[in-house]
PDB file of C-alpha atoms in Angstrom:
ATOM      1  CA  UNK A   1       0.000   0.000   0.000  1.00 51.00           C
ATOM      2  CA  UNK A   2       1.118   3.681  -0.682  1.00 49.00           C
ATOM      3  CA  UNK A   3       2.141   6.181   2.022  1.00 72.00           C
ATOM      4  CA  UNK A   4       3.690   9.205  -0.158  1.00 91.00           C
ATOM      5  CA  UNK A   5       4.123   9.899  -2.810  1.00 96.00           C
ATOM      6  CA  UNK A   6       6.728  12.694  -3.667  1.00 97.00           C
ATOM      7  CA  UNK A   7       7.060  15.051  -7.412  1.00 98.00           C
ATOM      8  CA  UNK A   8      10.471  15.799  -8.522  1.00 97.00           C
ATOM      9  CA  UNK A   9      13.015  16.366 -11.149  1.00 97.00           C
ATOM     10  CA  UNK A  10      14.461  13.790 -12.824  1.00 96.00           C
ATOM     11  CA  UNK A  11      18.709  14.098 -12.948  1.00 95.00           C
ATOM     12  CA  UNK A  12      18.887  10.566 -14.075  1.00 96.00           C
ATOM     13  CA  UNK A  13      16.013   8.153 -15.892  1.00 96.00           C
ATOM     14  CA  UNK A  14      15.156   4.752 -14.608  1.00 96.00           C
ATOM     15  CA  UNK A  15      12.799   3.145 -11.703  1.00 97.00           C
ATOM     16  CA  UNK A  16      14.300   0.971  -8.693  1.00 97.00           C
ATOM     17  CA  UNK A  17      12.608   0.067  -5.208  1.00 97.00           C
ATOM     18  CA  UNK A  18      14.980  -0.052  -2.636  1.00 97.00           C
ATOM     19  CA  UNK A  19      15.735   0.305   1.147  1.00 97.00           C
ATOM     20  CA  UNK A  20      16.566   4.272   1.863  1.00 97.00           C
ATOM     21  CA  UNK A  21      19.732   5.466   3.476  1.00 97.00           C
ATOM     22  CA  UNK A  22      19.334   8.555   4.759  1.00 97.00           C
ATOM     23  CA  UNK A  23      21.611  11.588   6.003  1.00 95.00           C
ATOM     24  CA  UNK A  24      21.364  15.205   6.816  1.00 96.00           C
ATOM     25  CA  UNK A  25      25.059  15.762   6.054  1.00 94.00           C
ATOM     26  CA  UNK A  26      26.814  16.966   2.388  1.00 91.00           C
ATOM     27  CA  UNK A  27      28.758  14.111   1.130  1.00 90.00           C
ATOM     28  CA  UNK A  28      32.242  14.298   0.072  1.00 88.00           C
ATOM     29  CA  UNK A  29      33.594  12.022  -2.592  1.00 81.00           C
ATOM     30  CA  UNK A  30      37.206  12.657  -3.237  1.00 83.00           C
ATOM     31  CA  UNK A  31      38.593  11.521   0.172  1.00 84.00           C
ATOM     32  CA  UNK A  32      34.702  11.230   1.981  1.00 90.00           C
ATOM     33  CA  UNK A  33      34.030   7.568   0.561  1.00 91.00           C
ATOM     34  CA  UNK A  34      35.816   4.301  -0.362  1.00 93.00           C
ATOM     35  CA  UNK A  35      34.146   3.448  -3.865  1.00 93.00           C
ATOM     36  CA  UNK A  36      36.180   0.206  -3.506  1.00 95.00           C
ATOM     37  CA  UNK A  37      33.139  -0.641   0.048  1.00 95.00           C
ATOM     38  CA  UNK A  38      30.779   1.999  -1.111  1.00 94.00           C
ATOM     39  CA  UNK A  39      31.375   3.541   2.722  1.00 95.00           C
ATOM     40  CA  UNK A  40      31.539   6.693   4.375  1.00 94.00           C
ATOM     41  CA  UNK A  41      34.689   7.229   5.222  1.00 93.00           C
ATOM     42  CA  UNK A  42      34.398  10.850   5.973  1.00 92.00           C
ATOM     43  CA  UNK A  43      35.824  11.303   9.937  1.00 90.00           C
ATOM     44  CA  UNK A  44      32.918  13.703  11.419  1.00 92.00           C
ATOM     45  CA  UNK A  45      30.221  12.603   8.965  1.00 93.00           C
ATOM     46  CA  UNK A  46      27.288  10.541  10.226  1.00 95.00           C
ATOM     47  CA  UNK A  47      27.043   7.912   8.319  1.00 94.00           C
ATOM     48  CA  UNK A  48      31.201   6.858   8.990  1.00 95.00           C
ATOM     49  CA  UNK A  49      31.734   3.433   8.672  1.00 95.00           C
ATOM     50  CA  UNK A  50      27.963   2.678   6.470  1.00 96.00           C
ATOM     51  CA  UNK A  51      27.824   1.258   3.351  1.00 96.00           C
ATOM     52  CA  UNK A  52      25.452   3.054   1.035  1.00 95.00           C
ATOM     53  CA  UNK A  53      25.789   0.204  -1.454  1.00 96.00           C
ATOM     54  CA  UNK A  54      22.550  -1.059  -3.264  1.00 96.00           C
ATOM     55  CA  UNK A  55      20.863   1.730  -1.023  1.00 97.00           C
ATOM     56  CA  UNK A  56      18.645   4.612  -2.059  1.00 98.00           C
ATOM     57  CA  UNK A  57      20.710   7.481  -0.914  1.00 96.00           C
ATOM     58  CA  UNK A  58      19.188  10.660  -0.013  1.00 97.00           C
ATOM     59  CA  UNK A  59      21.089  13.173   1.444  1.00 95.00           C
ATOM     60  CA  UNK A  60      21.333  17.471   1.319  1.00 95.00           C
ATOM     61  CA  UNK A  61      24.275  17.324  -1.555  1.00 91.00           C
ATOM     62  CA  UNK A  62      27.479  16.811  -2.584  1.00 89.00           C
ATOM     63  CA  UNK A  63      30.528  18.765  -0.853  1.00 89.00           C
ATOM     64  CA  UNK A  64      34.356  18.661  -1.968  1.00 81.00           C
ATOM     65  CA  UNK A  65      36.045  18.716  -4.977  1.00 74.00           C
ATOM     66  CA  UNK A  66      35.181  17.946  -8.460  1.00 74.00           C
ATOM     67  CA  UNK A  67      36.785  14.157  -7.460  1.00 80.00           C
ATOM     68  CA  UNK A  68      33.066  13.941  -6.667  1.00 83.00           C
ATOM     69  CA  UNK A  69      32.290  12.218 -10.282  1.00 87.00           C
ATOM     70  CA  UNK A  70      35.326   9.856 -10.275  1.00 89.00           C
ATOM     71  CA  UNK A  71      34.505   8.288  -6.474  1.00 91.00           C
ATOM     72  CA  UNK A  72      30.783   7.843  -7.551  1.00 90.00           C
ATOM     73  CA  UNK A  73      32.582   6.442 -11.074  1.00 92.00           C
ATOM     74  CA  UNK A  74      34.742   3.788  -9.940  1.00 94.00           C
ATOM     75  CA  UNK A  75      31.902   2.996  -6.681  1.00 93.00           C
ATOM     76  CA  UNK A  76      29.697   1.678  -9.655  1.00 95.00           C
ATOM     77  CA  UNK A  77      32.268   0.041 -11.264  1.00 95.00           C
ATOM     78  CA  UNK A  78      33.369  -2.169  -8.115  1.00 95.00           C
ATOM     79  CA  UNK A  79      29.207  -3.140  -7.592  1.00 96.00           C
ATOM     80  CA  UNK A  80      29.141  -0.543  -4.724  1.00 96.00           C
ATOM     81  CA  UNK A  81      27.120   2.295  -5.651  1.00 95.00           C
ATOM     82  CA  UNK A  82      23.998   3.126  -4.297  1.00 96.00           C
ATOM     83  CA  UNK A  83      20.897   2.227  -5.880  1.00 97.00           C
ATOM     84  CA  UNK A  84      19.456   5.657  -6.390  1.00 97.00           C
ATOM     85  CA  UNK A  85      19.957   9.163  -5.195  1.00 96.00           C
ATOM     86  CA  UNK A  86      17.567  12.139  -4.041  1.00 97.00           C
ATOM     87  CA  UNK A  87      19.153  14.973  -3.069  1.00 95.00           C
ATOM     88  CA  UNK A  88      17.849  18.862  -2.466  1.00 95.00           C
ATOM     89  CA  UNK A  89      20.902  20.898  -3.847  1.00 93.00           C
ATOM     90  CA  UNK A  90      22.007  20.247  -7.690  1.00 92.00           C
ATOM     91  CA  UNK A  91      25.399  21.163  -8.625  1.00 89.00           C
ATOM     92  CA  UNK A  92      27.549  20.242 -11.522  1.00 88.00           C
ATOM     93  CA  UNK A  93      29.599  17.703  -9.109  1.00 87.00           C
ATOM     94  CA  UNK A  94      26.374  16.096  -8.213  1.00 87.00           C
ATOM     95  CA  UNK A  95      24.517  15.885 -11.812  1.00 90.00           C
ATOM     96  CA  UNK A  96      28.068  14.477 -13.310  1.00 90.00           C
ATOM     97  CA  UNK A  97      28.591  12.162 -10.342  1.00 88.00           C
ATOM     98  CA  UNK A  98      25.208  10.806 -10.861  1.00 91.00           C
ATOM     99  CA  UNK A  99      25.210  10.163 -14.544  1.00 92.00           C
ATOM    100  CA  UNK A 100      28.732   8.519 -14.008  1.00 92.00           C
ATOM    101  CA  UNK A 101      26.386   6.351 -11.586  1.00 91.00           C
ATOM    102  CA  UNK A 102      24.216   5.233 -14.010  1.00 93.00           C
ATOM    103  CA  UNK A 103      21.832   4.982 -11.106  1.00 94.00           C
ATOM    104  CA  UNK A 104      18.150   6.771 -10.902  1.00 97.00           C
ATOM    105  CA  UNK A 105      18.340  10.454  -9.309  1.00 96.00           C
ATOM    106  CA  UNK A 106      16.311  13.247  -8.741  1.00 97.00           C
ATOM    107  CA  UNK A 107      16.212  16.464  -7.386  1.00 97.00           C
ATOM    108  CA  UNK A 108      14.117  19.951  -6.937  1.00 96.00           C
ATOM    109  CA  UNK A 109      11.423  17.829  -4.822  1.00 97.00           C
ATOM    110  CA  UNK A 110       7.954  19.153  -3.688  1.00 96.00           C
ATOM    111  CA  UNK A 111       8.357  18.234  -0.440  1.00 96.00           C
ATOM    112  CA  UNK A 112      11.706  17.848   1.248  1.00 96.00           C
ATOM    113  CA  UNK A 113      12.690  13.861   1.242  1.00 97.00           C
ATOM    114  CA  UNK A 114      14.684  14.909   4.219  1.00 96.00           C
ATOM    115  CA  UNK A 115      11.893  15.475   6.295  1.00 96.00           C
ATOM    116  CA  UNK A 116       9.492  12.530   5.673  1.00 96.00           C
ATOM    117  CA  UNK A 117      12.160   9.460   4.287  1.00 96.00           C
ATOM    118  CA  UNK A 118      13.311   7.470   7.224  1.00 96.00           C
ATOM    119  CA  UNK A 119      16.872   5.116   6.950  1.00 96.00           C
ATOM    120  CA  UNK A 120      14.966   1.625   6.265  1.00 95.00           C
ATOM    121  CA  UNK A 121      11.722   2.987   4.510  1.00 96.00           C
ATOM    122  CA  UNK A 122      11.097   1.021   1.477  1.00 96.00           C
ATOM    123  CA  UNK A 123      10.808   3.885  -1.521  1.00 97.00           C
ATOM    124  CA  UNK A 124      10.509   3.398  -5.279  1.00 97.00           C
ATOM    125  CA  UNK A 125      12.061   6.099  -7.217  1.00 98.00           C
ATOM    126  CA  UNK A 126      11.405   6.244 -10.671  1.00 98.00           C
ATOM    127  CA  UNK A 127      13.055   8.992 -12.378  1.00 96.00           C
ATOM    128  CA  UNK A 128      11.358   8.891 -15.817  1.00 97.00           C
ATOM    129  CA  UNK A 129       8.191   9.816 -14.306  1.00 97.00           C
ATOM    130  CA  UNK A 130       9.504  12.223 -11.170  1.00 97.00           C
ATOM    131  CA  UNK A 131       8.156  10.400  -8.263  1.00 97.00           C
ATOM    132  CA  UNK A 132       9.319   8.717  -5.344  1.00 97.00           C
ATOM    133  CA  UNK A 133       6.839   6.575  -3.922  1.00 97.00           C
ATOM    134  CA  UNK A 134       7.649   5.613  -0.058  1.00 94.00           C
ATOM    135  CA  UNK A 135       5.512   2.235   0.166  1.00 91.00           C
ATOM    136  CA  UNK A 136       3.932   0.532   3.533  1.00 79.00           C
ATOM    137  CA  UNK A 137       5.691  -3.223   2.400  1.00 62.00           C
ATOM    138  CA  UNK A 138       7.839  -4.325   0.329  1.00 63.00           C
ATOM    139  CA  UNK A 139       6.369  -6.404  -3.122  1.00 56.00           C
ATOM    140  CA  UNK A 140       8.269  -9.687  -3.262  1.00 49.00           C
ATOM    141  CA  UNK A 141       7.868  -9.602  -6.885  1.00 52.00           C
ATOM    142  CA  UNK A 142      10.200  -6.318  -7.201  1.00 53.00           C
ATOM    143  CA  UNK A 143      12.467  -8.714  -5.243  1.00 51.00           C
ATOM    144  CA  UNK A 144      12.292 -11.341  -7.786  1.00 49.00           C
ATOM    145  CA  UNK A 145      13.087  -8.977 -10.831  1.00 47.00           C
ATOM    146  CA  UNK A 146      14.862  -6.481  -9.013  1.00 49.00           C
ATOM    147  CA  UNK A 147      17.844  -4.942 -10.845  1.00 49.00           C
ATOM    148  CA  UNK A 148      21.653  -6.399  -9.833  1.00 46.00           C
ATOM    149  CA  UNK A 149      22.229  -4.082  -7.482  1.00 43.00           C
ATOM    150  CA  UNK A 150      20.009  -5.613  -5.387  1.00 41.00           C
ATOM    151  CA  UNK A 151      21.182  -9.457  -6.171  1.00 36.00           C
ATOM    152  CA  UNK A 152      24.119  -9.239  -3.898  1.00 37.00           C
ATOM    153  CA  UNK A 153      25.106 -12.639  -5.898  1.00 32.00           C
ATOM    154  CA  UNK A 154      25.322 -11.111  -8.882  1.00 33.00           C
ATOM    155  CA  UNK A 155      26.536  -7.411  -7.619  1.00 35.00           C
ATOM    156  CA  UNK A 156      30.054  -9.575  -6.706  1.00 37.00           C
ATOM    157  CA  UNK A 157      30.262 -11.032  -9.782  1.00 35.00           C
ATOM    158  CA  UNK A 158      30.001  -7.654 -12.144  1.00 39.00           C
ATOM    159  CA  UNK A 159      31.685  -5.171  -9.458  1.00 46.00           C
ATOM    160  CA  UNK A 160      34.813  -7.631  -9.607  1.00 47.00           C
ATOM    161  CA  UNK A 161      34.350  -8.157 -13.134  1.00 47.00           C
ATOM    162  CA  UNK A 162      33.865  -4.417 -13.117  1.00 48.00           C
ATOM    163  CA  UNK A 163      37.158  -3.479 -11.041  1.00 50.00           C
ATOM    164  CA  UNK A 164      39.202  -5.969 -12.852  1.00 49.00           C
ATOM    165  CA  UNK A 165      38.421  -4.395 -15.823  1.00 48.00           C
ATOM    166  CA  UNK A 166      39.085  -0.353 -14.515  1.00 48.00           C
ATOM    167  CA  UNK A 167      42.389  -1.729 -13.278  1.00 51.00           C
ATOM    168  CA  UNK A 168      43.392  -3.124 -16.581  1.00 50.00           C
ATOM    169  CA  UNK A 169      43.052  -0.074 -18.052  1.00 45.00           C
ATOM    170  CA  UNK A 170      44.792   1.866 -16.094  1.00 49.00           C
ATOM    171  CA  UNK A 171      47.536  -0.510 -16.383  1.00 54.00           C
ATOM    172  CA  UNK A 172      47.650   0.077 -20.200  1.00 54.00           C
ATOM    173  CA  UNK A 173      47.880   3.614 -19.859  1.00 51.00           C
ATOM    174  CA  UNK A 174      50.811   3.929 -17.248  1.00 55.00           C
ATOM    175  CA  UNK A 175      48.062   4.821 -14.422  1.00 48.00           C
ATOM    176  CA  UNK A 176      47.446   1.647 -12.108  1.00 48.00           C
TER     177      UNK A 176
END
């Protein structure tokens, strides 16, 4: 059953239902999170020492450097980014780190997801159409055709597959 159902902008297309994360502090990426764990790292933030991993993230913005894109960047490329993001403040960090993420975001809400998503509500965002929907249960069928990031199983197999990949690269071109 529905509880709420909130309008935004759509940063980045797509539709996922997933267990929300949720923080009042700016996250950093260049030195705030380990994209190799997909965990705050950040010393005085929070959410130190969570994973945000196959979560739907919402949180005030990003803060830092433009190494904002690159953390996000190689987070989805080891299986550890989060599901989706909602955020309030949209900067050019933010909208490049979350196309890098490949992951459903929005922004420019009509109510503030801040102040009525809980960490554990169970929220579908769908991007495409600009709502996030925080639901009463979860529907075991979203389980059953949920997207990878939410088959830890198969999460392992593409992040390494994923990292392995990245590090060959870099390799090639004198980087890694």
């Amino acid at each position: 059953m529905t509880t709420l159902v909130l309008r935004g902008r759509k940063v980045v297309g797509g539709c996922v239902e997933g267990e929300a994360l949720v923080t009042r502090d700016r996250i950093s990426g260049w030195g705030g999170i380990d994209p190799r764990t997909g965990t705050v790292i950040e010393t005085r933030h929070e959410l130190k020492g969570v994973s945000f991993a196959g979560k739907v993230l919402v949180f005030p913005g990003a803060k830092g450097s433009s190494g904002w894109s690159s953390q996000f960047h190689i987070a989805r490329l080891a299986g550890k980014a989060p599901l989706a993001m909602l955020f309030n403040e949209m900067t050019t960090k933010i909208a490049l780190g979350a196309v890098v993420t490949r992951a459903p975001a929005m922004t420019g809400f009509d109510r503030d997801p801040l102040e009525v998503i809980e960490t554990g509500d169970w929220v579908r965002v769908d991007g495409d159409a600009g709502t996030v929907t925080l639901l009463d249960e979860v529907d075991a069928n979203a389980l059953e055709t949920a997207p990878a990031a939410r088959r830890p199983w198969r999460v392992a197999a593409v992040g390494a597959a994923g990292a392995l990949a990245a590090g060959i690269w870099l390799r090639r071109r004198g980087r890694g």
